Tab-separated table of C-alpha atoms and ligand atoms in Angstrom:
chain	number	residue	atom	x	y	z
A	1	UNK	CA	-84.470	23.123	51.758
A	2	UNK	CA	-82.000	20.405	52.158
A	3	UNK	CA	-82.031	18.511	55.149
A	4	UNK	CA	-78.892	16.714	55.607
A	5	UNK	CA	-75.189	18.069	55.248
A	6	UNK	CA	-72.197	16.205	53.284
A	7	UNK	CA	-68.844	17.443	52.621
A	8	UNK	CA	-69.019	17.126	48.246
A	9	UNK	CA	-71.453	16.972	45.908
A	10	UNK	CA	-69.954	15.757	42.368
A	11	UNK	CA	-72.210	15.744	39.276
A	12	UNK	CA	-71.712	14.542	35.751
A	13	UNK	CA	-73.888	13.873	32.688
A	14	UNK	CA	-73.594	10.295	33.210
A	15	UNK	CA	-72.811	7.897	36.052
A	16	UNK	CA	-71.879	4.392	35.740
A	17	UNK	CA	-72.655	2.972	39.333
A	18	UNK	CA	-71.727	-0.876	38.577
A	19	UNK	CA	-74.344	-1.685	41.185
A	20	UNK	CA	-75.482	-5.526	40.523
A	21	UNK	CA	-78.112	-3.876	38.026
A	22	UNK	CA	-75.383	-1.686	36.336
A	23	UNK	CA	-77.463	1.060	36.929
A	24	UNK	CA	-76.915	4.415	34.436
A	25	UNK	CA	-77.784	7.491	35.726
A	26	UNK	CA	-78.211	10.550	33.783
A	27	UNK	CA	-77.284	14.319	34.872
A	28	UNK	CA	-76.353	12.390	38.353
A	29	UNK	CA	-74.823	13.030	41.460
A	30	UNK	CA	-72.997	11.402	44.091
A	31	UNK	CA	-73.131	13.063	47.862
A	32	UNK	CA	-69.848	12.387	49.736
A	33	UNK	CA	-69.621	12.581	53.390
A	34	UNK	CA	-65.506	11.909	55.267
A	35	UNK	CA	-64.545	8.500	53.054
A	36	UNK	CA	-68.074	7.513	52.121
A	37	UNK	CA	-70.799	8.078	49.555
A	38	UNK	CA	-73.843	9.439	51.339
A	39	UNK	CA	-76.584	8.976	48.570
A	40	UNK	CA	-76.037	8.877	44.483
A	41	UNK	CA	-79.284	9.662	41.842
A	42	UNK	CA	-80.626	12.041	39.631
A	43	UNK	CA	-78.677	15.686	40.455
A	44	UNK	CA	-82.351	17.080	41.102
A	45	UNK	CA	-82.625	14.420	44.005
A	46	UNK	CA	-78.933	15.296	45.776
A	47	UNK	CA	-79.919	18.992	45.113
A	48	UNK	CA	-83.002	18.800	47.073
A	49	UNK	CA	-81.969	16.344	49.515
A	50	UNK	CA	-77.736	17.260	49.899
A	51	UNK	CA	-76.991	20.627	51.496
A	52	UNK	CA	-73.040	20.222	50.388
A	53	UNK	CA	-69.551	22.032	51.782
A	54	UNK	CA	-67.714	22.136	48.359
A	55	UNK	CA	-69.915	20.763	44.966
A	56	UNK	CA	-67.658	19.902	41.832
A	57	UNK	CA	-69.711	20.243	38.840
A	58	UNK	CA	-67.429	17.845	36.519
A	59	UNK	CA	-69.859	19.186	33.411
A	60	UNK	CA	-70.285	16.919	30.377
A	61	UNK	CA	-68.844	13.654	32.203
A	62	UNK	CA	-68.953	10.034	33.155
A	63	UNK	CA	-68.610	9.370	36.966
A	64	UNK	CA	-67.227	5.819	37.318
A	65	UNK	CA	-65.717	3.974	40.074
A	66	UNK	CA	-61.477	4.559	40.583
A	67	UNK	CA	-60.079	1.539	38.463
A	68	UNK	CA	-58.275	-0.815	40.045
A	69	UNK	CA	-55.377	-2.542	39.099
A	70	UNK	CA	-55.045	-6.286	40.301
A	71	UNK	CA	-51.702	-6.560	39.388
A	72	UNK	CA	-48.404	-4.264	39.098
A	73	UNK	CA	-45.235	-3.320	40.100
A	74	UNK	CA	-45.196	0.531	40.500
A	75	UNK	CA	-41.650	1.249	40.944
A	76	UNK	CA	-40.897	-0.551	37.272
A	77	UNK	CA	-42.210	3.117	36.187
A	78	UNK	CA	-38.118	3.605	36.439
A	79	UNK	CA	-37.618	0.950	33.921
A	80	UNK	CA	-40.460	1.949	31.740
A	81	UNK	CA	-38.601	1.399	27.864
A	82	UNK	CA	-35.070	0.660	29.112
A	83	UNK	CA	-35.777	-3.241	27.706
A	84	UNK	CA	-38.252	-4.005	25.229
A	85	UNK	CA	-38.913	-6.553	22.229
A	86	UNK	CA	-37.172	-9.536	24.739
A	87	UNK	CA	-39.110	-13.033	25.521
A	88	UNK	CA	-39.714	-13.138	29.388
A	89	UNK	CA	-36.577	-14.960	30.982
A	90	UNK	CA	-34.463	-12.871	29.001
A	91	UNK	CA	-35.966	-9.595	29.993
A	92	UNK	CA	-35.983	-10.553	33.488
A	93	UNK	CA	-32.685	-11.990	33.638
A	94	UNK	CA	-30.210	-10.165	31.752
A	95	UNK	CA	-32.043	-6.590	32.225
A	96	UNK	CA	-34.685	-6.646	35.406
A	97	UNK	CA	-32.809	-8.326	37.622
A	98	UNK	CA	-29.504	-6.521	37.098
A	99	UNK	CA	-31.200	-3.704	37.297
A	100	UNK	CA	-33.048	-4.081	40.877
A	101	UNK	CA	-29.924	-5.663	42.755
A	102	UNK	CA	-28.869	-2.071	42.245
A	103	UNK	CA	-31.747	-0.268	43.265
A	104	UNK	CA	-32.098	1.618	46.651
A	105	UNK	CA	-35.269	2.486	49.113
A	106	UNK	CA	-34.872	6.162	47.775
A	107	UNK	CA	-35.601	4.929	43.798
A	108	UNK	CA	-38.252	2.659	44.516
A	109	UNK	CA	-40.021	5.443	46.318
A	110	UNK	CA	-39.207	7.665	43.369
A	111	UNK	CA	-40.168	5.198	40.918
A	112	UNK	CA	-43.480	4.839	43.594
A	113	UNK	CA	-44.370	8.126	43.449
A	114	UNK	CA	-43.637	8.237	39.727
A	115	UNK	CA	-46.353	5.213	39.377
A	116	UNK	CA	-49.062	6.930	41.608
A	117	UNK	CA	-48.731	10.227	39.609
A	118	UNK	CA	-49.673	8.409	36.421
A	119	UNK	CA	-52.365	6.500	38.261
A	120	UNK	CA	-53.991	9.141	40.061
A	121	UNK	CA	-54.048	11.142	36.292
A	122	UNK	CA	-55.862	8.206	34.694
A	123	UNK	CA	-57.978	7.239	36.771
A	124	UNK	CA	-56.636	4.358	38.681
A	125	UNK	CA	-57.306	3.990	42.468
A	126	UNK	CA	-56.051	0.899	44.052
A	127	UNK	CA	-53.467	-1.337	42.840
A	128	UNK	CA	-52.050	-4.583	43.953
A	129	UNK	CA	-48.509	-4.273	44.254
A	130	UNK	CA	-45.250	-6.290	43.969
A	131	UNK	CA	-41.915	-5.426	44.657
A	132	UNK	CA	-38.598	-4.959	47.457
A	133	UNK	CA	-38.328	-2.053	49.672
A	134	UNK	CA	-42.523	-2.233	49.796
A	135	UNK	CA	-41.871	0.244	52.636
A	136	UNK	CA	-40.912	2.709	50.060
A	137	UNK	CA	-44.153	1.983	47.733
A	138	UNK	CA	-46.071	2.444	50.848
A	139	UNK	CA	-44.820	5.856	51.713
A	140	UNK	CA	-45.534	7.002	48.614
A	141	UNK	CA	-48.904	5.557	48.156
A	142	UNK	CA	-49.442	6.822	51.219
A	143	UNK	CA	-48.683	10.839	50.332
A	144	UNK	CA	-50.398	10.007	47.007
A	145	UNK	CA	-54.149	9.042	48.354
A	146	UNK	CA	-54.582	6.089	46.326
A	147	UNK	CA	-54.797	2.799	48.213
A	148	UNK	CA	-52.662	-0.050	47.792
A	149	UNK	CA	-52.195	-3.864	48.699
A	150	UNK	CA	-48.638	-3.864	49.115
A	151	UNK	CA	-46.469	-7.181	48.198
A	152	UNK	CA	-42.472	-7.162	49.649
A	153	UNK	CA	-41.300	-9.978	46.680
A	154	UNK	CA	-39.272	-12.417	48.206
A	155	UNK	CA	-37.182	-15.517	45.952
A	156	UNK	CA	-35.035	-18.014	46.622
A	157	UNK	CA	-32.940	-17.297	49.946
A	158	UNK	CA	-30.404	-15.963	49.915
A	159	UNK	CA	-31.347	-13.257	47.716
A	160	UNK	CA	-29.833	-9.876	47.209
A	161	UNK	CA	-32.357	-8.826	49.467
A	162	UNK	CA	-33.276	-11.227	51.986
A	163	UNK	CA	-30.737	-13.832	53.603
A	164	UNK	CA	-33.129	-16.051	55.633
A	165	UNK	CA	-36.895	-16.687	55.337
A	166	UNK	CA	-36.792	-15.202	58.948
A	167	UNK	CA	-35.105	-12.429	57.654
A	168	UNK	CA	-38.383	-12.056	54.857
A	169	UNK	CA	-41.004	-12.783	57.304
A	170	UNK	CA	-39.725	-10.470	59.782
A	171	UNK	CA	-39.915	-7.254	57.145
A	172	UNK	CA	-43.038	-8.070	56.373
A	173	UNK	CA	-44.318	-8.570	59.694
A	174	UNK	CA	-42.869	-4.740	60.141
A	175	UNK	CA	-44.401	-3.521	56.531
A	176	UNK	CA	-47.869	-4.598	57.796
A	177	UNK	CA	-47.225	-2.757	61.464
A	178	UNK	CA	-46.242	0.278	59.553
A	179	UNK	CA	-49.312	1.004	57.747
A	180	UNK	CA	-51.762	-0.788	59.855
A	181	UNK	CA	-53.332	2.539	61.230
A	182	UNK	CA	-54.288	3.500	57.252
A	183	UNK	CA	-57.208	1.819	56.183
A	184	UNK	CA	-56.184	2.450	52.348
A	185	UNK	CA	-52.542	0.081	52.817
A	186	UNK	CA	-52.705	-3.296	53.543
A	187	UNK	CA	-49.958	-5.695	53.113
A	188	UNK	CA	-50.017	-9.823	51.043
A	189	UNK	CA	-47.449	-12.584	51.146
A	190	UNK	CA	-45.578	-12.641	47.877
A	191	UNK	CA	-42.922	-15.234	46.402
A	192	UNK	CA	-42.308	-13.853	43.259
A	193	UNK	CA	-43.075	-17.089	41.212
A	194	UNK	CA	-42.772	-21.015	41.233
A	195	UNK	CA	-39.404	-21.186	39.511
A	196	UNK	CA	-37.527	-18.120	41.336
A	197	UNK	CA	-38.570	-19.569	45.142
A	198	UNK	CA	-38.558	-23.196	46.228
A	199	UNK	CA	-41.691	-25.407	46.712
A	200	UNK	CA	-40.795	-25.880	50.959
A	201	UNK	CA	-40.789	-22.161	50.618
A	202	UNK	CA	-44.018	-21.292	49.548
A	203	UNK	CA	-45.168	-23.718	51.480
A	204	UNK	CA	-43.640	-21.856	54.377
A	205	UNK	CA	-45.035	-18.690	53.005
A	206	UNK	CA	-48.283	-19.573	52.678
A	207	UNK	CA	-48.499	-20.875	56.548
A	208	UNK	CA	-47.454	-17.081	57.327
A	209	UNK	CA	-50.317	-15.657	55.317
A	210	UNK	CA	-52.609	-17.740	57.701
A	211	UNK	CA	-50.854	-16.828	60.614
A	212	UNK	CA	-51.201	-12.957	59.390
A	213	UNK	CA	-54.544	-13.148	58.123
A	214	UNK	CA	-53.331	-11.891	54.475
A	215	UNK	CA	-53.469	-12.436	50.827
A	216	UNK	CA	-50.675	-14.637	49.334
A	217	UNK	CA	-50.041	-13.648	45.843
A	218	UNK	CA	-47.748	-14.821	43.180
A	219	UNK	CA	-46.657	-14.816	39.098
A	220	UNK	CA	-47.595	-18.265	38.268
A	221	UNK	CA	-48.097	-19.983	34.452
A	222	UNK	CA	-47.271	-17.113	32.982
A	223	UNK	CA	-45.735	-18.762	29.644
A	224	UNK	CA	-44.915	-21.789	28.109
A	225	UNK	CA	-41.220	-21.562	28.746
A	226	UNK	CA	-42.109	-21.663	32.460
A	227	UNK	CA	-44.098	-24.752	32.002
A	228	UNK	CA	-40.944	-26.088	30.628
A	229	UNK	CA	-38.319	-24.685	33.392
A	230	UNK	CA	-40.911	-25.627	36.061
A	231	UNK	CA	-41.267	-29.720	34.416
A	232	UNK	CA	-37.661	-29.754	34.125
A	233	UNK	CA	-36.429	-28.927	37.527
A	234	UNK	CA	-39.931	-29.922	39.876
A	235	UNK	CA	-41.132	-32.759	37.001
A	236	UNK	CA	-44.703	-30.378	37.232
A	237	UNK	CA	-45.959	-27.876	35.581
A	238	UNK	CA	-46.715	-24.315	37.530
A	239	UNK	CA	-50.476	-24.830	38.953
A	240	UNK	CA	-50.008	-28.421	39.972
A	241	UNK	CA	-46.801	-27.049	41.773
A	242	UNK	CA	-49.843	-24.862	43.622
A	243	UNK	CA	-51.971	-27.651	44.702
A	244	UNK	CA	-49.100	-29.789	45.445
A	245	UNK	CA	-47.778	-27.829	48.170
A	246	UNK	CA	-51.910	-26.763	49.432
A	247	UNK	CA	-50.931	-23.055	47.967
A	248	UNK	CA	-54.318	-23.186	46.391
A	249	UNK	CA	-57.564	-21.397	48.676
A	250	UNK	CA	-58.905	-18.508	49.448
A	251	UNK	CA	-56.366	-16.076	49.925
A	252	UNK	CA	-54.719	-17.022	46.507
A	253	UNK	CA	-54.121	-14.482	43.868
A	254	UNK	CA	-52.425	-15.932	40.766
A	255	UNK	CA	-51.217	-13.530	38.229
A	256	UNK	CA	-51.259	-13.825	34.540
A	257	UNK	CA	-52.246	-17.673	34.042
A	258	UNK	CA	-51.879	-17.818	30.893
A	259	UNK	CA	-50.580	-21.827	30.132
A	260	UNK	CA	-53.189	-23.640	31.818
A	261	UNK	CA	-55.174	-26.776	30.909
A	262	UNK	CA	-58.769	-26.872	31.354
A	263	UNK	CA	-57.986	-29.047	34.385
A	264	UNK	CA	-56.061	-26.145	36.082
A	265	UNK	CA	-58.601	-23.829	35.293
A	266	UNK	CA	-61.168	-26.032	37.373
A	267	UNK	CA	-58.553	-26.619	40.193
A	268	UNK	CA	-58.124	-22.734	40.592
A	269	UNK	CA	-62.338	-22.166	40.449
A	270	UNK	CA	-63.021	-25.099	43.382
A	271	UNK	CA	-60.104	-23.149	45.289
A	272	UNK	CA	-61.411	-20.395	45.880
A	273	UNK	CA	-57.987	-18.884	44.026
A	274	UNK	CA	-58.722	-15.703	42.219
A	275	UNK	CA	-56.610	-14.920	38.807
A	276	UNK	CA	-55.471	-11.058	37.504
A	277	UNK	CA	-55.589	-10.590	33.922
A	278	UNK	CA	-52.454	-8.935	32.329
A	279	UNK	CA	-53.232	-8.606	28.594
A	280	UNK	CA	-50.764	-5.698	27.453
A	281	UNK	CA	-47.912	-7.632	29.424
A	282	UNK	CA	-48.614	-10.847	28.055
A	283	UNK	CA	-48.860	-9.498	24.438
A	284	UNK	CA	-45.709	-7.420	24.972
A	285	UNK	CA	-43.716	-10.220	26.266
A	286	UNK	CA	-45.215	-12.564	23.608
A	287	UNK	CA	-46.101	-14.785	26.631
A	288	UNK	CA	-49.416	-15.939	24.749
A	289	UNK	CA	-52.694	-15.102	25.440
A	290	UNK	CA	-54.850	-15.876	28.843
A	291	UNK	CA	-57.878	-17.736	28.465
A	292	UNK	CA	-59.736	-15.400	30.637
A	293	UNK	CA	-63.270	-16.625	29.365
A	294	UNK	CA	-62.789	-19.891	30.535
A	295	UNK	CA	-61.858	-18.446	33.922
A	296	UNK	CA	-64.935	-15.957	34.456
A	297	UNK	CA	-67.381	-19.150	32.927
A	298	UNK	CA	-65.788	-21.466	35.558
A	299	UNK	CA	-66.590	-18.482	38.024
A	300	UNK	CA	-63.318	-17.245	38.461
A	301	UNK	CA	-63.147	-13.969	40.381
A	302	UNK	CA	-60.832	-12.139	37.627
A	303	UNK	CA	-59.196	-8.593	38.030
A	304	UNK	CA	-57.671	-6.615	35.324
A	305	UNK	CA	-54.065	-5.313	35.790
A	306	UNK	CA	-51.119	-3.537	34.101
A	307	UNK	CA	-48.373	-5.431	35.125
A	308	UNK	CA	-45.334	-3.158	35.374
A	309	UNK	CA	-44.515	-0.220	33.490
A	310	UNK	CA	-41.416	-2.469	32.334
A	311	UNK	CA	-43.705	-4.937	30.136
A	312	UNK	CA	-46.651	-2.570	29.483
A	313	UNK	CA	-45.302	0.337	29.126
A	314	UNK	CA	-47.588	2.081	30.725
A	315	UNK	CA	-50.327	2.138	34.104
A	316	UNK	CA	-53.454	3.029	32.031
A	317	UNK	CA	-56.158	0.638	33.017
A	318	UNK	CA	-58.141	2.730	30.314
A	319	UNK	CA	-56.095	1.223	27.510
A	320	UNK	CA	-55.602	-2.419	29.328
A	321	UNK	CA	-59.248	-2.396	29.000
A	322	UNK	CA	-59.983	-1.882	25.713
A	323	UNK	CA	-57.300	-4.616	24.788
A	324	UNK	CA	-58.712	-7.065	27.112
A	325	UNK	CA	-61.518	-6.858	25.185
A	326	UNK	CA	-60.644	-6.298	22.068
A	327	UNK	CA	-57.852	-9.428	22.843
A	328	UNK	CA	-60.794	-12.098	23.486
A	329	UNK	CA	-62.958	-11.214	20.534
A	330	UNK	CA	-59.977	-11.720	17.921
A	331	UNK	CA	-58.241	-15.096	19.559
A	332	UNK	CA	-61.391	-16.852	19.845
A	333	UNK	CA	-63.175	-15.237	16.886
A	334	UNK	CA	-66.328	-14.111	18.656
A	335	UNK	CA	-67.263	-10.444	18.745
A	336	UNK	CA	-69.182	-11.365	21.876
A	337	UNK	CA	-67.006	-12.414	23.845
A	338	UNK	CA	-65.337	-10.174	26.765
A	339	UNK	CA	-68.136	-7.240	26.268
A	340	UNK	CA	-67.661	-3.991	27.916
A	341	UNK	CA	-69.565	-4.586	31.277
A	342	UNK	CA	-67.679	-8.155	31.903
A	343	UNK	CA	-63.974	-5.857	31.758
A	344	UNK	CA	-65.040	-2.852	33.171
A	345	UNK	CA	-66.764	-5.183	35.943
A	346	UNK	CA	-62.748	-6.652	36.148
A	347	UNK	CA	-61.335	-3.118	36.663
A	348	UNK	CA	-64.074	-2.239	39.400
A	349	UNK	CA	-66.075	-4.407	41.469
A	350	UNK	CA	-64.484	-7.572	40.780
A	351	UNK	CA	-61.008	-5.951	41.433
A	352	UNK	CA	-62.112	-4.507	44.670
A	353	UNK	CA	-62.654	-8.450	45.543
A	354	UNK	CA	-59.491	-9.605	43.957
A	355	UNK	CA	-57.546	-6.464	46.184
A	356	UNK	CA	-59.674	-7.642	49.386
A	357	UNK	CA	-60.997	-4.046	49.477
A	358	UNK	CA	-64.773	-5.041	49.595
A	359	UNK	CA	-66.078	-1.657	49.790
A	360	UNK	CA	-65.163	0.070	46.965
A	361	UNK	CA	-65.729	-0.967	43.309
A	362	UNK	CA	-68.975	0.325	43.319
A	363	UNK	CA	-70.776	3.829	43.413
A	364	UNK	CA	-73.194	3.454	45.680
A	365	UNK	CA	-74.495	4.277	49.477
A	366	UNK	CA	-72.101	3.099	51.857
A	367	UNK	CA	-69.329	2.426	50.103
A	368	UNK	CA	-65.613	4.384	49.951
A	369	UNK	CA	-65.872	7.486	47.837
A	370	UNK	CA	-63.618	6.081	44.956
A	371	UNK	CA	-64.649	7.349	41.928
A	372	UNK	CA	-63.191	9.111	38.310
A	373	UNK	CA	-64.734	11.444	36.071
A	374	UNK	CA	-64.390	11.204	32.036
A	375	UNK	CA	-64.677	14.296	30.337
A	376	UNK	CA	-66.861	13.743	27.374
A	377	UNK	CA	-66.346	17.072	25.950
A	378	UNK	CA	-63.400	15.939	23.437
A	379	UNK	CA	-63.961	14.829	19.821
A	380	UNK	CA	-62.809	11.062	20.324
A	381	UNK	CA	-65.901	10.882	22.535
A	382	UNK	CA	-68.826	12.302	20.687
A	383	UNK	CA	-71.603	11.550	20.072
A	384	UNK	CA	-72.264	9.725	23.071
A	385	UNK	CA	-74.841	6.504	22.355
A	386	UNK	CA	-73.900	4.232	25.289
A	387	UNK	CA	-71.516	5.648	28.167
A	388	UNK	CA	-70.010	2.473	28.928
A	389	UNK	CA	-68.769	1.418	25.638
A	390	UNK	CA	-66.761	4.697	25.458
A	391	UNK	CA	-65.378	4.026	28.839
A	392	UNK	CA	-63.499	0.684	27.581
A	393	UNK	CA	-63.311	1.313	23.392
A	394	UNK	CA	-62.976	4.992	22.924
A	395	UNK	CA	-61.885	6.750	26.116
A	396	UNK	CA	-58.302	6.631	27.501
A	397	UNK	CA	-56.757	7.627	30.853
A	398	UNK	CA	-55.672	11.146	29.710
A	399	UNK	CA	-59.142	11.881	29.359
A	400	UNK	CA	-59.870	11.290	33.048
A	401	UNK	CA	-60.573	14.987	34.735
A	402	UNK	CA	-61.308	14.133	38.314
A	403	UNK	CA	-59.835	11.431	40.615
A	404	UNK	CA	-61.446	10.764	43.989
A	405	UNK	CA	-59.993	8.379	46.577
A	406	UNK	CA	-61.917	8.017	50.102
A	407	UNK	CA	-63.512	11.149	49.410
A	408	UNK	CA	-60.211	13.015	49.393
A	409	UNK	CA	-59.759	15.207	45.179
A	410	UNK	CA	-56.247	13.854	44.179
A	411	UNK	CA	-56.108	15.032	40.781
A	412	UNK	CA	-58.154	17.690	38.607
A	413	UNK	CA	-58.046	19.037	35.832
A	414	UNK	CA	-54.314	18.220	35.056
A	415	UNK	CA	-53.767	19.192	38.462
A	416	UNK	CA	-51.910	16.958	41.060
A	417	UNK	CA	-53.064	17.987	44.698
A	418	UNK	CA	-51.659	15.280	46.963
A	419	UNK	CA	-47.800	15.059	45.077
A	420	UNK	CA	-45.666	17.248	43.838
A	421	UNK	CA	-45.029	16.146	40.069
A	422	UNK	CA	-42.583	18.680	39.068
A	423	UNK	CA	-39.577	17.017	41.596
A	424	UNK	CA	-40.983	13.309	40.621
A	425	UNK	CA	-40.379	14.310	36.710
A	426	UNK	CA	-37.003	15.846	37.459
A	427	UNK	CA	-35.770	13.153	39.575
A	428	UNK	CA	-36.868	10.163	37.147
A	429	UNK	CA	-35.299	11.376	34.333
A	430	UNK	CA	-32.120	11.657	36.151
A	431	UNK	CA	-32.495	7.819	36.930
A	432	UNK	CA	-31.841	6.998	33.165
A	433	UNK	CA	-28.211	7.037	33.573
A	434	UNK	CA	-28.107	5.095	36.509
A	435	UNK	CA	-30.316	2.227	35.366
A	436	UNK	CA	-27.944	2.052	31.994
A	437	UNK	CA	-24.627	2.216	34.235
A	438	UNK	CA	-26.176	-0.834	36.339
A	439	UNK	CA	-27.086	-2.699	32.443
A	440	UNK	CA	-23.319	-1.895	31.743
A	441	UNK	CA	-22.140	-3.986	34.687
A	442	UNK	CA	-24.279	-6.978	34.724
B	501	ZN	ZN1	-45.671	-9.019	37.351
């Protein structure tokens, strides 16, 4: 007879812990218990040992961690395909940013719940977010289950949105008060990048992030024409802008990266910085390509993310996986590189550390009951020789059955539990025609 109770018992053919040893368990289990995992092994194990309230048997499966997303914007779901084939400063200037001066707390939330619907159906967990009204994102990652780092973006003041740094510090101050009783919300510092803020400001910023005891994040080196822009008006290029005004440590988290000299790359590793990978956006934009080996070999912590649903165009970290490796192996002309432990490491554990979420990333004892399951039982995935390789090359995120977030079912089986999908769908579509009427004004 069993001898100790948990709250859910979930099984699967195959579980891919990403413990240190990447252990692979077969016909496993994973006993849940409030937010944590109790114990994970062979089902036979949990079965003897796991007397369980509720037991979801998720059949022929893989049981991974929730994937995390180091770096998005969820409300850009509103925007997904209203721009696309446009370099970067012309996207963002002559159709983003005419575009947000018009929105409102009410469509970022909508566009925020839009996001976490998507996410919670493929598999996605936590995400590091950018973006105004972060209030709004929070409420809605909030109702959704998933966790989130929220970011309110702040540029050069006066902005549409903020008058005074005061002004800026102040709404964060109240973003991080408003969610600091849920441990899955937690709020970072974030200038939206080196040549839409001012150096004295990030600066100023990053003394804040101290004082708050919270991540400072930021779009930095994200393409050649920056370089340019950023030599032109500061005489240096984006990174050196970074250790210039002492915005490099710890608490860092540089987005995209992708024109940087080996000498930046080094700066960024002694740091402490850690850098998000963005493939899909970088392609899509024709920004270039990161050189996210060099990162990880100059130990690097890297995390995987989307970017927004803008420049993507979608949230699946599935797919962002597969082209972060498959990206690697064809730029540097080595099949070896990026293999499919080093990027599914990026959309787990190393993403946890990149999101400051330490305990999750992992399935194992003691750590927040995060976890997806991939059901295995469709053509595209059979036969099944290696678990993990179908995870990142063959699997995508509408083949994810079961999402799990601090031990709380969000999604199953097509079904959303914590958000009601059917208003979300019928109020985004209605957004079309205002997002073109704001295009027509610009
Ligand atoms: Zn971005």
């Amino acid at each position: 007879m069993p001898t100790q109770n948990c709250d859910l018992v979930l099984k699967g053919s195959y579980i891919l812990t990403q413990d240190d040893e990447r252990t692979l368990i077969k016909e496993g289990a994973v006993a849940i218990s409030g937010e944590y995992i109790s114990a994970v092994g062979p089902e036979a194990d949990i079965e003897r040992n796991w007397n369980a309230a509720k037991t979801i048997d998720c059949g022929r499966s893989v049981l991974l961690p929730g994937l995390i997303n180091s770096h998005t914007h969820v409300p850009m779901t509103l925007m997904r395909g209203v721009a696309d084939d446009l370099p970067l400063l012309d996207w963002l200037h002559n159709y983003m940013f005419p575009i947000e001066s018009g929105l409102t707390r009410e469509l970022v939330e909508l566009g925020a719940r839009l996001g976490c619907a998507e996410m919670a159906a493929s598999g996605t967990t936590a995400i590091f977010d950018g973006y105004m009204y972060e209030e709004s994102v929070g409420q809605a990652v909030f109702d959704s289950g998933l966790k989130a780092v929220l970011g309110e973006g702040f540029f050069k003041f006066p902005s549409p949105f903020f008058k005074t740094a005061q002004e800026a510090w102040e709404t964060i101050g109240q973003l991080n008060d408003r969610f600091k009783e849920c441990s899955r919300i937690r709020t970072a510092i974030t200038p939206h990048a080196v040549f839409t803020t001012d150096p004295d400001q990030l600066a100023e910023s990053m003394e804040v992030a101290q004082k708050m005891d919270l991540l400072w994040q930021i779009h930095a080196a994200e393409s050649e024409p920056e370089t340019k822009l950023t030599l032109e008006t500061f005489g240096k290029r984006p990174i050196e802008i970074l250790r210039d005004y002492g915005l490099l440590n710890s608490r860092t988290r540089i987005h995209h990266c992708v024109d940087v000299t080996d000498e930046e790359i080094s700066l960024i590793s002694e740091s402490g910085a850690q850098v998000s990978h963005n493939p899909q956006s970088n392609l899509k934009l024709g920004s270039g390509i990161c050189p996210v080996t060099r990162f990880i070999a100059a130990g690097v912590n890297t995390g995987l993310g989307t970017d927004g649903a803008a420049s993507n165009n979608n949230l699946d970290m599935f797919d962002e996986m597969r082209t972060a490796a498959l990206l690697q192996k064809g730029f540097l002309k080595d099949p070896e590189a990026m293999p499919a432990g080093t990027v599914l490491d990026m959309a787990t554990g190393n993403g946890a550390r990149f999101l400051g979420f330490e305990d999750t990333g992992t399935i194992k004892s003691g750590f927040k009951a995060d976890i997806v399951a991939v059901d295995m039982d469709k053509m595209h995935l059979k036969p099944v020789y290696n678990p993990l390789s179908h995870v990142v090359y063959s699997a995508g995120g509408q083949d994810v059955c079961l999402t799990v977030c601090d031990g709380k079912v969000i999604y199953q089986n097509g079904k959303h539990l914590a958000l009601d999908v059917e208003t979300i769908s019928r109020e985004a579509e209605k957004a079309v025609n205002w997002a073109l009427k704001r295009l027509e004004t610009r």
